[in-house]
């Protein structure tokens, strides 16, 4: 049991280092740089476009369909992993099950394709 | 007090704090980000239970995919800031009845569970065991999942397409 948890020490160390990198570099930068007196630090760089309007606008529902397609095939991949790992023990029947599963989702993809969801307009 | 207890406290605190801040934040995106904190802490809890595969799935699906889906859902909707806090509070008090009922039901459900006598062997072949179980014992629910996903996909396409044309 302990060896299992100890293998996660590496991840914790990695997490701590990853967290301290931006904190350290930003605070060292704050400590080194001279304090800025005039405003205009938030102005866009080198004659970029000045921001206008609100950023919280209503987006096209097409984005949502792309996200949904992504989630659905993400879930499919999640089910592929245990199948692939246990493939040696499962054999033919599980292969057919997986084919049915994949076929169902492929049908959804073809439907989306036919409905021109994948085309941007 | 060993490391397991410390990390259990950390992760469960993270999960609870994230869940509370989902309710507290008035902006939808902030609420979503604190929900991500809950998801990540829950995957930490799964690792403490030596359920590595479930922890990975929790990270990939919940804090990856579901969050993106909800983010798009937030972007789709118009941000209405009209509902004031006072108006919400007036409808809040009757809600306590279903909350208490739900608490009683959950408490009863947890109370009934008897943990297995001997300690379960920790998941060295966690993914393999899950795979074997899914494709033998839980085969029908697995196939139902594909039908459910298909229904979700087709439903979303029909809804979104009707709005466009």
PDB file of C-alpha atoms in Angstrom:
ATOM      1  CA  UNK A   1       0.000   0.000   0.000  1.00  0.00           C
ATOM      2  CA  UNK A   2       2.740   2.409   0.969  1.00  0.00           C
ATOM      3  CA  UNK A   3       4.704   1.759  -2.192  1.00  0.00           C
ATOM      4  CA  UNK A   4       1.601   2.752  -4.132  1.00  0.00           C
ATOM      5  CA  UNK A   5       1.338   6.094  -2.363  1.00  0.00           C
ATOM      6  CA  UNK A   6       5.070   6.680  -2.521  1.00  0.00           C
ATOM      7  CA  UNK A   7       4.916   6.487  -6.291  1.00  0.00           C
ATOM      8  CA  UNK A   8       2.759   9.593  -6.137  1.00  0.00           C
ATOM      9  CA  UNK A   9       5.472  11.559  -4.318  1.00  0.00           C
ATOM     10  CA  UNK A  10       6.973  12.259  -7.721  1.00  0.00           C
ATOM     11  CA  UNK A  11       3.715  13.829  -8.898  1.00  0.00           C
ATOM     12  CA  UNK A  12       3.454  15.917  -5.727  1.00  0.00           C
ATOM     13  CA  UNK A  13       7.019  17.159  -6.210  1.00  0.00           C
ATOM     14  CA  UNK A  14       6.248  17.975  -9.820  1.00  0.00           C
ATOM     15  CA  UNK A  15       3.097  19.815  -8.741  1.00  0.00           C
ATOM     16  CA  UNK A  16       4.968  21.884  -6.158  1.00  0.00           C
ATOM     17  CA  UNK A  17       7.694  22.836  -8.654  1.00  0.00           C
ATOM     18  CA  UNK A  18       5.130  23.709 -11.318  1.00  0.00           C
ATOM     19  CA  UNK A  19       3.223  25.857  -8.858  1.00  0.00           C
ATOM     20  CA  UNK A  20       6.297  27.645  -7.539  1.00  0.00           C
ATOM     21  CA  UNK A  21       7.707  28.483 -10.985  1.00  0.00           C
ATOM     22  CA  UNK A  22       5.170  31.179 -11.947  1.00  0.00           C
ATOM     23  CA  UNK A  23       4.862  32.432  -8.376  1.00  0.00           C
ATOM     24  CA  UNK A  24       8.622  32.809  -8.016  1.00  0.00           C
ATOM     25  CA  UNK A  25       9.237  34.349 -11.421  1.00  0.00           C
ATOM     26  CA  UNK A  26       6.393  36.846 -11.069  1.00  0.00           C
ATOM     27  CA  UNK A  27       7.339  37.893  -7.550  1.00  0.00           C
ATOM     28  CA  UNK A  28      11.022  38.226  -8.446  1.00  0.00           C
ATOM     29  CA  UNK A  29       9.994  40.360 -11.423  1.00  0.00           C
ATOM     30  CA  UNK A  30       7.832  42.519  -9.171  1.00  0.00           C
ATOM     31  CA  UNK A  31      10.733  42.932  -6.804  1.00  0.00           C
ATOM     32  CA  UNK A  32      13.268  43.827  -9.503  1.00  0.00           C
ATOM     33  CA  UNK A  33      11.338  46.153 -11.794  1.00  0.00           C
ATOM     34  CA  UNK A  34      10.988  49.865 -11.079  1.00  0.00           C
ATOM     35  CA  UNK A  35       7.492  50.924 -10.020  1.00  0.00           C
ATOM     36  CA  UNK A  36       5.556  52.380 -12.929  1.00  0.00           C
ATOM     37  CA  UNK A  37       4.124  55.815 -12.256  1.00  0.00           C
ATOM     38  CA  UNK A  38       2.049  56.661 -15.301  1.00  0.00           C
ATOM     39  CA  UNK A  39      -0.977  54.692 -16.430  1.00  0.00           C
ATOM     40  CA  UNK A  40      -1.293  53.036 -19.780  1.00  0.00           C
ATOM     41  CA  UNK A  41       0.147  49.688 -18.866  1.00  0.00           C
ATOM     42  CA  UNK A  42      -3.079  48.053 -19.917  1.00  0.00           C
ATOM     43  CA  UNK A  43      -3.032  49.642 -23.373  1.00  0.00           C
ATOM     44  CA  UNK A  44      -2.626  47.158 -26.203  1.00  0.00           C
ATOM     45  CA  UNK A  45       0.934  46.763 -27.437  1.00  0.00           C
ATOM     46  CA  UNK A  46       2.347  48.424 -30.601  1.00  0.00           C
ATOM     47  CA  UNK A  47      -0.774  49.979 -32.089  1.00  0.00           C
ATOM     48  CA  UNK A  48      -2.901  46.881 -31.654  1.00  0.00           C
ATOM     49  CA  UNK A  49      -6.636  47.142 -31.978  1.00  0.00           C
ATOM     50  CA  UNK A  50      -8.227  48.887 -29.046  1.00  0.00           C
ATOM     51  CA  UNK A  51     -10.706  46.595 -27.301  1.00  0.00           C
ATOM     52  CA  UNK A  52     -14.308  47.591 -27.747  1.00  0.00           C
ATOM     53  CA  UNK A  53     -17.699  46.180 -26.817  1.00  0.00           C
ATOM     54  CA  UNK A  54     -18.310  43.515 -24.190  1.00  0.00           C
ATOM     55  CA  UNK A  55     -16.457  40.233 -24.310  1.00  0.00           C
ATOM     56  CA  UNK A  56     -19.493  38.359 -22.966  1.00  0.00           C
ATOM     57  CA  UNK A  57     -21.375  38.000 -26.198  1.00  0.00           C
ATOM     58  CA  UNK A  58     -23.586  35.206 -27.375  1.00  0.00           C
ATOM     59  CA  UNK A  59     -21.695  32.668 -29.471  1.00  0.00           C
ATOM     60  CA  UNK A  60     -22.989  30.529 -32.284  1.00  0.00           C
ATOM     61  CA  UNK A  61     -24.396  27.147 -31.191  1.00  0.00           C
ATOM     62  CA  UNK A  62     -22.018  25.501 -33.648  1.00  0.00           C
ATOM     63  CA  UNK A  63     -19.248  25.761 -31.071  1.00  0.00           C
ATOM     64  CA  UNK A  64     -21.390  23.731 -28.722  1.00  0.00           C
ATOM     65  CA  UNK A  65     -21.836  20.980 -31.274  1.00  0.00           C
ATOM     66  CA  UNK A  66     -18.085  20.741 -31.749  1.00  0.00           C
ATOM     67  CA  UNK A  67     -17.634  20.534 -27.981  1.00  0.00           C
ATOM     68  CA  UNK A  68     -20.304  17.860 -27.761  1.00  0.00           C
ATOM     69  CA  UNK A  69     -18.679  15.808 -30.517  1.00  0.00           C
ATOM     70  CA  UNK A  70     -15.394  16.098 -28.648  1.00  0.00           C
ATOM     71  CA  UNK A  71     -16.943  14.941 -25.363  1.00  0.00           C
ATOM     72  CA  UNK A  72     -18.695  11.987 -26.966  1.00  0.00           C
ATOM     73  CA  UNK A  73     -15.581  10.665 -28.648  1.00  0.00           C
ATOM     74  CA  UNK A  74     -13.594  11.367 -25.498  1.00  0.00           C
ATOM     75  CA  UNK A  75     -15.932   9.049 -23.627  1.00  0.00           C
ATOM     76  CA  UNK A  76     -15.545   6.466 -26.364  1.00  0.00           C
ATOM     77  CA  UNK A  77     -11.757   6.551 -25.947  1.00  0.00           C
ATOM     78  CA  UNK A  78     -12.160   6.150 -22.191  1.00  0.00           C
ATOM     79  CA  UNK A  79     -14.034   2.913 -22.815  1.00  0.00           C
ATOM     80  CA  UNK A  80     -11.450   1.799 -25.350  1.00  0.00           C
ATOM     81  CA  UNK A  81      -8.665   1.869 -22.762  1.00  0.00           C
ATOM     82  CA  UNK A  82      -9.880  -0.876 -20.375  1.00  0.00           C
ATOM     83  CA  UNK A  83     -10.922  -2.927 -23.382  1.00  0.00           C
ATOM     84  CA  UNK A  84      -7.451  -2.663 -24.896  1.00  0.00           C
ATOM     85  CA  UNK A  85      -5.734  -3.487 -21.602  1.00  0.00           C
ATOM     86  CA  UNK A  86      -7.913  -6.533 -20.919  1.00  0.00           C
ATOM     87  CA  UNK A  87      -8.053  -7.613 -24.551  1.00  0.00           C
ATOM     88  CA  UNK A  88      -5.943 -10.737 -24.010  1.00  0.00           C
ATOM     89  CA  UNK A  89      -8.398 -12.112 -21.483  1.00  0.00           C
ATOM     90  CA  UNK A  90     -11.600 -11.083 -23.203  1.00  0.00           C
ATOM     91  CA  UNK A  91     -11.331 -12.384 -26.738  1.00  0.00           C
ATOM     92  CA  UNK A  92     -13.784 -12.405 -29.581  1.00  0.00           C
ATOM     93  CA  UNK A  93     -17.024 -11.547 -27.822  1.00  0.00           C
ATOM     94  CA  UNK A  94     -15.672  -8.304 -26.397  1.00  0.00           C
ATOM     95  CA  UNK A  95     -14.369  -7.392 -29.836  1.00  0.00           C
ATOM     96  CA  UNK A  96     -17.893  -7.672 -31.246  1.00  0.00           C
ATOM     97  CA  UNK A  97     -19.257  -5.638 -28.311  1.00  0.00           C
ATOM     98  CA  UNK A  98     -16.700  -2.941 -28.964  1.00  0.00           C
ATOM     99  CA  UNK A  99     -17.513  -2.977 -32.684  1.00  0.00           C
ATOM    100  CA  UNK A 100     -21.193  -2.415 -31.907  1.00  0.00           C
ATOM    101  CA  UNK A 101     -20.257   0.418 -29.552  1.00  0.00           C
ATOM    102  CA  UNK A 102     -17.985   2.062 -32.086  1.00  0.00           C
ATOM    103  CA  UNK A 103     -20.487   1.578 -34.881  1.00  0.00           C
ATOM    104  CA  UNK A 104     -23.176   3.376 -32.850  1.00  0.00           C
ATOM    105  CA  UNK A 105     -20.941   6.397 -32.346  1.00  0.00           C
ATOM    106  CA  UNK A 106     -19.739   6.309 -35.941  1.00  0.00           C
ATOM    107  CA  UNK A 107     -23.365   6.471 -36.957  1.00  0.00           C
ATOM    108  CA  UNK A 108     -23.661   9.619 -34.882  1.00  0.00           C
ATOM    109  CA  UNK A 109     -20.591  11.077 -36.577  1.00  0.00           C
ATOM    110  CA  UNK A 110     -21.971  10.264 -40.042  1.00  0.00           C
ATOM    111  CA  UNK A 111     -25.281  11.831 -39.057  1.00  0.00           C
ATOM    112  CA  UNK A 112     -23.464  14.970 -37.930  1.00  0.00           C
ATOM    113  CA  UNK A 113     -21.515  14.974 -41.175  1.00  0.00           C
ATOM    114  CA  UNK A 114     -24.643  14.612 -43.287  1.00  0.00           C
ATOM    115  CA  UNK A 115     -26.336  17.401 -41.352  1.00  0.00           C
ATOM    116  CA  UNK A 116     -23.363  19.631 -42.225  1.00  0.00           C
ATOM    117  CA  UNK A 117     -22.392  20.178 -38.604  1.00  0.00           C
ATOM    118  CA  UNK A 118     -18.720  19.780 -39.469  1.00  0.00           C
ATOM    119  CA  UNK A 119     -18.850  22.532 -42.065  1.00  0.00           C
ATOM    120  CA  UNK A 120     -18.291  26.024 -40.830  1.00  0.00           C
ATOM    121  CA  UNK A 121     -20.652  28.640 -42.065  1.00  0.00           C
TER     122      UNK A 121
ATOM    123  CA  UNK B   1      -1.320  11.451  11.505  1.00  0.00           C
ATOM    124  CA  UNK B   2       0.140  10.031   8.355  1.00  0.00           C
ATOM    125  CA  UNK B   3       0.264  11.373   4.830  1.00  0.00           C
ATOM    126  CA  UNK B   4      -2.921   9.614   3.780  1.00  0.00           C
ATOM    127  CA  UNK B   5      -4.984  11.493   6.349  1.00  0.00           C
ATOM    128  CA  UNK B   6      -3.384  14.826   5.460  1.00  0.00           C
ATOM    129  CA  UNK B   7      -4.127  14.387   1.781  1.00  0.00           C
ATOM    130  CA  UNK B   8      -7.628  13.132   2.484  1.00  0.00           C
ATOM    131  CA  UNK B   9      -8.329  16.291   4.474  1.00  0.00           C
ATOM    132  CA  UNK B  10      -6.774  18.461   1.755  1.00  0.00           C
ATOM    133  CA  UNK B  11      -8.724  16.890  -1.091  1.00  0.00           C
ATOM    134  CA  UNK B  12     -12.033  16.740   0.725  1.00  0.00           C
ATOM    135  CA  UNK B  13     -11.646  20.355   1.815  1.00  0.00           C
ATOM    136  CA  UNK B  14     -10.914  21.270  -1.799  1.00  0.00           C
ATOM    137  CA  UNK B  15     -13.987  19.406  -2.981  1.00  0.00           C
ATOM    138  CA  UNK B  16     -16.272  21.024  -0.415  1.00  0.00           C
ATOM    139  CA  UNK B  17     -14.853  24.528  -0.879  1.00  0.00           C
ATOM    140  CA  UNK B  18     -15.186  24.236  -4.642  1.00  0.00           C
ATOM    141  CA  UNK B  19     -18.787  23.083  -4.323  1.00  0.00           C
ATOM    142  CA  UNK B  20     -19.631  25.931  -1.964  1.00  0.00           C
ATOM    143  CA  UNK B  21     -18.069  28.534  -4.216  1.00  0.00           C
ATOM    144  CA  UNK B  22     -20.085  27.248  -7.172  1.00  0.00           C
ATOM    145  CA  UNK B  23     -23.090  28.528  -5.264  1.00  0.00           C
ATOM    146  CA  UNK B  24     -21.459  31.699  -3.974  1.00  0.00           C
ATOM    147  CA  UNK B  25     -19.987  33.117  -7.179  1.00  0.00           C
ATOM    148  CA  UNK B  26     -22.341  35.322  -9.155  1.00  0.00           C
ATOM    149  CA  UNK B  27     -20.420  34.972 -12.412  1.00  0.00           C
ATOM    150  CA  UNK B  28     -20.970  31.733 -14.282  1.00  0.00           C
ATOM    151  CA  UNK B  29     -17.353  31.314 -15.403  1.00  0.00           C
ATOM    152  CA  UNK B  30     -16.008  31.691 -11.863  1.00  0.00           C
ATOM    153  CA  UNK B  31     -18.539  29.143 -10.645  1.00  0.00           C
ATOM    154  CA  UNK B  32     -17.377  26.755 -13.354  1.00  0.00           C
ATOM    155  CA  UNK B  33     -13.733  27.197 -12.355  1.00  0.00           C
ATOM    156  CA  UNK B  34     -14.531  26.375  -8.749  1.00  0.00           C
ATOM    157  CA  UNK B  35     -16.398  23.305 -10.000  1.00  0.00           C
ATOM    158  CA  UNK B  36     -13.117  22.305 -11.648  1.00  0.00           C
ATOM    159  CA  UNK B  37     -11.493  22.527  -8.213  1.00  0.00           C
ATOM    160  CA  UNK B  38     -14.102  20.064  -6.957  1.00  0.00           C
ATOM    161  CA  UNK B  39     -13.490  17.699  -9.867  1.00  0.00           C
ATOM    162  CA  UNK B  40      -9.717  17.742  -9.406  1.00  0.00           C
ATOM    163  CA  UNK B  41     -10.011  17.184  -5.653  1.00  0.00           C
ATOM    164  CA  UNK B  42     -12.332  14.263  -6.285  1.00  0.00           C
ATOM    165  CA  UNK B  43      -9.805  12.675  -8.596  1.00  0.00           C
ATOM    166  CA  UNK B  44      -7.287  13.060  -5.770  1.00  0.00           C
ATOM    167  CA  UNK B  45      -9.729  11.244  -3.492  1.00  0.00           C
ATOM    168  CA  UNK B  46     -10.012   8.442  -6.041  1.00  0.00           C
ATOM    169  CA  UNK B  47      -6.227   8.100  -6.057  1.00  0.00           C
ATOM    170  CA  UNK B  48      -6.326   7.800  -2.264  1.00  0.00           C
ATOM    171  CA  UNK B  49      -8.789   4.949  -2.766  1.00  0.00           C
ATOM    172  CA  UNK B  50      -6.248   3.411  -5.212  1.00  0.00           C
ATOM    173  CA  UNK B  51      -8.756   3.702  -8.046  1.00  0.00           C
ATOM    174  CA  UNK B  52      -6.283   5.069 -10.535  1.00  0.00           C
ATOM    175  CA  UNK B  53      -8.340   4.506 -13.645  1.00  0.00           C
ATOM    176  CA  UNK B  54     -11.355   6.286 -12.207  1.00  0.00           C
ATOM    177  CA  UNK B  55      -9.102   9.141 -11.131  1.00  0.00           C
ATOM    178  CA  UNK B  56      -7.755   9.471 -14.656  1.00  0.00           C
ATOM    179  CA  UNK B  57     -11.242   9.365 -16.097  1.00  0.00           C
ATOM    180  CA  UNK B  58     -12.359  11.986 -13.607  1.00  0.00           C
ATOM    181  CA  UNK B  59      -9.558  14.281 -14.713  1.00  0.00           C
ATOM    182  CA  UNK B  60     -10.027  13.647 -18.440  1.00  0.00           C
ATOM    183  CA  UNK B  61     -13.803  13.669 -18.658  1.00  0.00           C
ATOM    184  CA  UNK B  62     -14.923  15.974 -15.884  1.00  0.00           C
ATOM    185  CA  UNK B  63     -12.218  18.584 -15.566  1.00  0.00           C
ATOM    186  CA  UNK B  64     -11.414  18.328 -19.263  1.00  0.00           C
ATOM    187  CA  UNK B  65     -14.377  17.568 -21.432  1.00  0.00           C
ATOM    188  CA  UNK B  66     -17.401  18.399 -19.289  1.00  0.00           C
ATOM    189  CA  UNK B  67     -15.844  21.707 -18.287  1.00  0.00           C
ATOM    190  CA  UNK B  68     -15.353  22.630 -21.934  1.00  0.00           C
ATOM    191  CA  UNK B  69     -18.937  21.656 -22.678  1.00  0.00           C
ATOM    192  CA  UNK B  70     -20.219  23.826 -19.842  1.00  0.00           C
ATOM    193  CA  UNK B  71     -17.946  26.677 -20.874  1.00  0.00           C
ATOM    194  CA  UNK B  72     -19.479  26.602 -24.342  1.00  0.00           C
ATOM    195  CA  UNK B  73     -22.910  26.433 -22.782  1.00  0.00           C
ATOM    196  CA  UNK B  74     -22.088  29.588 -20.809  1.00  0.00           C
ATOM    197  CA  UNK B  75     -20.837  31.293 -23.952  1.00  0.00           C
ATOM    198  CA  UNK B  76     -24.038  30.383 -25.772  1.00  0.00           C
ATOM    199  CA  UNK B  77     -26.364  31.882 -23.217  1.00  0.00           C
ATOM    200  CA  UNK B  78     -26.882  35.557 -22.695  1.00  0.00           C
ATOM    201  CA  UNK B  79     -25.469  36.591 -19.364  1.00  0.00           C
ATOM    202  CA  UNK B  80     -28.440  37.902 -17.491  1.00  0.00           C
ATOM    203  CA  UNK B  81     -27.452  39.845 -14.419  1.00  0.00           C
ATOM    204  CA  UNK B  82     -30.933  41.122 -13.776  1.00  0.00           C
ATOM    205  CA  UNK B  83     -31.903  38.708 -11.020  1.00  0.00           C
ATOM    206  CA  UNK B  84     -30.940  40.406  -7.831  1.00  0.00           C
ATOM    207  CA  UNK B  85     -29.984  38.672  -4.660  1.00  0.00           C
ATOM    208  CA  UNK B  86     -33.035  39.927  -2.790  1.00  0.00           C
ATOM    209  CA  UNK B  87     -35.404  38.381  -5.291  1.00  0.00           C
ATOM    210  CA  UNK B  88     -33.613  35.057  -5.029  1.00  0.00           C
ATOM    211  CA  UNK B  89     -33.682  34.994  -1.233  1.00  0.00           C
ATOM    212  CA  UNK B  90     -37.461  35.169  -1.158  1.00  0.00           C
ATOM    213  CA  UNK B  91     -37.691  31.820  -2.922  1.00  0.00           C
ATOM    214  CA  UNK B  92     -34.912  30.233  -0.921  1.00  0.00           C
ATOM    215  CA  UNK B  93     -36.624  29.189   2.292  1.00  0.00           C
ATOM    216  CA  UNK B  94     -38.976  26.454   0.994  1.00  0.00           C
ATOM    217  CA  UNK B  95     -35.943  24.819  -0.631  1.00  0.00           C
ATOM    218  CA  UNK B  96     -34.801  23.658   2.794  1.00  0.00           C
ATOM    219  CA  UNK B  97     -37.466  20.920   2.813  1.00  0.00           C
ATOM    220  CA  UNK B  98     -36.115  18.960  -0.190  1.00  0.00           C
ATOM    221  CA  UNK B  99     -32.570  19.565   1.036  1.00  0.00           C
ATOM    222  CA  UNK B 100     -33.335  17.983   4.404  1.00  0.00           C
ATOM    223  CA  UNK B 101     -35.193  15.125   2.715  1.00  0.00           C
ATOM    224  CA  UNK B 102     -32.248  14.511   0.397  1.00  0.00           C
ATOM    225  CA  UNK B 103     -29.884  14.574   3.346  1.00  0.00           C
ATOM    226  CA  UNK B 104     -31.955  11.975   5.189  1.00  0.00           C
ATOM    227  CA  UNK B 105     -32.049   9.738   2.110  1.00  0.00           C
ATOM    228  CA  UNK B 106     -28.307  10.014   1.523  1.00  0.00           C
ATOM    229  CA  UNK B 107     -27.580   9.434   5.208  1.00  0.00           C
ATOM    230  CA  UNK B 108     -29.772   6.349   5.186  1.00  0.00           C
ATOM    231  CA  UNK B 109     -28.068   5.106   2.027  1.00  0.00           C
ATOM    232  CA  UNK B 110     -24.585   5.574   3.462  1.00  0.00           C
ATOM    233  CA  UNK B 111     -25.631   4.082   6.773  1.00  0.00           C
ATOM    234  CA  UNK B 112     -26.834   0.901   5.110  1.00  0.00           C
ATOM    235  CA  UNK B 113     -23.558   0.232   3.301  1.00  0.00           C
ATOM    236  CA  UNK B 114     -21.436  -2.328   5.089  1.00  0.00           C
ATOM    237  CA  UNK B 115     -17.802  -2.227   4.044  1.00  0.00           C
ATOM    238  CA  UNK B 116     -16.258  -5.563   3.018  1.00  0.00           C
ATOM    239  CA  UNK B 117     -14.643  -7.471   5.828  1.00  0.00           C
ATOM    240  CA  UNK B 118     -11.240  -8.094   4.334  1.00  0.00           C
ATOM    241  CA  UNK B 119      -9.329  -5.171   2.813  1.00  0.00           C
ATOM    242  CA  UNK B 120      -9.670  -5.064  -0.945  1.00  0.00           C
ATOM    243  CA  UNK B 121      -6.406  -5.571  -2.777  1.00  0.00           C
ATOM    244  CA  UNK B 122      -5.271  -2.279  -4.159  1.00  0.00           C
ATOM    245  CA  UNK B 123      -5.580  -1.810  -7.854  1.00  0.00           C
ATOM    246  CA  UNK B 124      -2.395  -2.905  -9.480  1.00  0.00           C
ATOM    247  CA  UNK B 125      -4.271  -4.058 -12.541  1.00  0.00           C
ATOM    248  CA  UNK B 126      -7.012  -1.567 -11.983  1.00  0.00           C
ATOM    249  CA  UNK B 127      -7.742  -0.844 -15.633  1.00  0.00           C
ATOM    250  CA  UNK B 128      -7.643  -4.502 -16.598  1.00  0.00           C
ATOM    251  CA  UNK B 129     -10.091  -5.473 -13.867  1.00  0.00           C
ATOM    252  CA  UNK B 130     -12.472  -2.725 -14.925  1.00  0.00           C
ATOM    253  CA  UNK B 131     -12.203  -3.853 -18.531  1.00  0.00           C
ATOM    254  CA  UNK B 132     -13.005  -7.445 -17.645  1.00  0.00           C
ATOM    255  CA  UNK B 133     -16.006  -6.405 -15.593  1.00  0.00           C
ATOM    256  CA  UNK B 134     -17.393  -4.044 -18.220  1.00  0.00           C
ATOM    257  CA  UNK B 135     -17.194  -6.537 -21.053  1.00  0.00           C
ATOM    258  CA  UNK B 136     -18.545  -9.548 -19.187  1.00  0.00           C
ATOM    259  CA  UNK B 137     -20.791  -8.643 -16.286  1.00  0.00           C
ATOM    260  CA  UNK B 138     -21.867  -5.128 -17.259  1.00  0.00           C
ATOM    261  CA  UNK B 139     -22.151  -5.635 -20.983  1.00  0.00           C
ATOM    262  CA  UNK B 140     -25.724  -4.426 -21.460  1.00  0.00           C
ATOM    263  CA  UNK B 141     -25.219  -1.108 -19.581  1.00  0.00           C
ATOM    264  CA  UNK B 142     -22.099  -0.572 -21.652  1.00  0.00           C
ATOM    265  CA  UNK B 143     -24.030  -0.921 -24.888  1.00  0.00           C
ATOM    266  CA  UNK B 144     -26.759   1.299 -23.493  1.00  0.00           C
ATOM    267  CA  UNK B 145     -24.146   4.017 -22.988  1.00  0.00           C
ATOM    268  CA  UNK B 146     -23.499   4.108 -26.724  1.00  0.00           C
ATOM    269  CA  UNK B 147     -27.242   4.493 -27.377  1.00  0.00           C
ATOM    270  CA  UNK B 148     -27.382   7.273 -24.789  1.00  0.00           C
ATOM    271  CA  UNK B 149     -24.446   9.108 -26.352  1.00  0.00           C
ATOM    272  CA  UNK B 150     -25.970   8.732 -29.801  1.00  0.00           C
ATOM    273  CA  UNK B 151     -29.265  10.125 -28.537  1.00  0.00           C
ATOM    274  CA  UNK B 152     -27.474  13.082 -26.947  1.00  0.00           C
ATOM    275  CA  UNK B 153     -25.568  13.815 -30.143  1.00  0.00           C
ATOM    276  CA  UNK B 154     -28.586  13.601 -32.452  1.00  0.00           C
ATOM    277  CA  UNK B 155     -30.738  15.593 -30.048  1.00  0.00           C
ATOM    278  CA  UNK B 156     -28.186  18.381 -29.831  1.00  0.00           C
ATOM    279  CA  UNK B 157     -27.791  18.483 -33.609  1.00  0.00           C
ATOM    280  CA  UNK B 158     -31.535  18.710 -34.161  1.00  0.00           C
ATOM    281  CA  UNK B 159     -31.909  21.458 -31.566  1.00  0.00           C
ATOM    282  CA  UNK B 160     -28.971  23.520 -32.790  1.00  0.00           C
ATOM    283  CA  UNK B 161     -29.783  23.143 -36.463  1.00  0.00           C
ATOM    284  CA  UNK B 162     -33.380  24.242 -36.068  1.00  0.00           C
ATOM    285  CA  UNK B 163     -32.164  27.450 -34.548  1.00  0.00           C
ATOM    286  CA  UNK B 164     -29.900  28.206 -37.490  1.00  0.00           C
ATOM    287  CA  UNK B 165     -32.258  27.698 -40.406  1.00  0.00           C
TER     288      UNK B 165
END
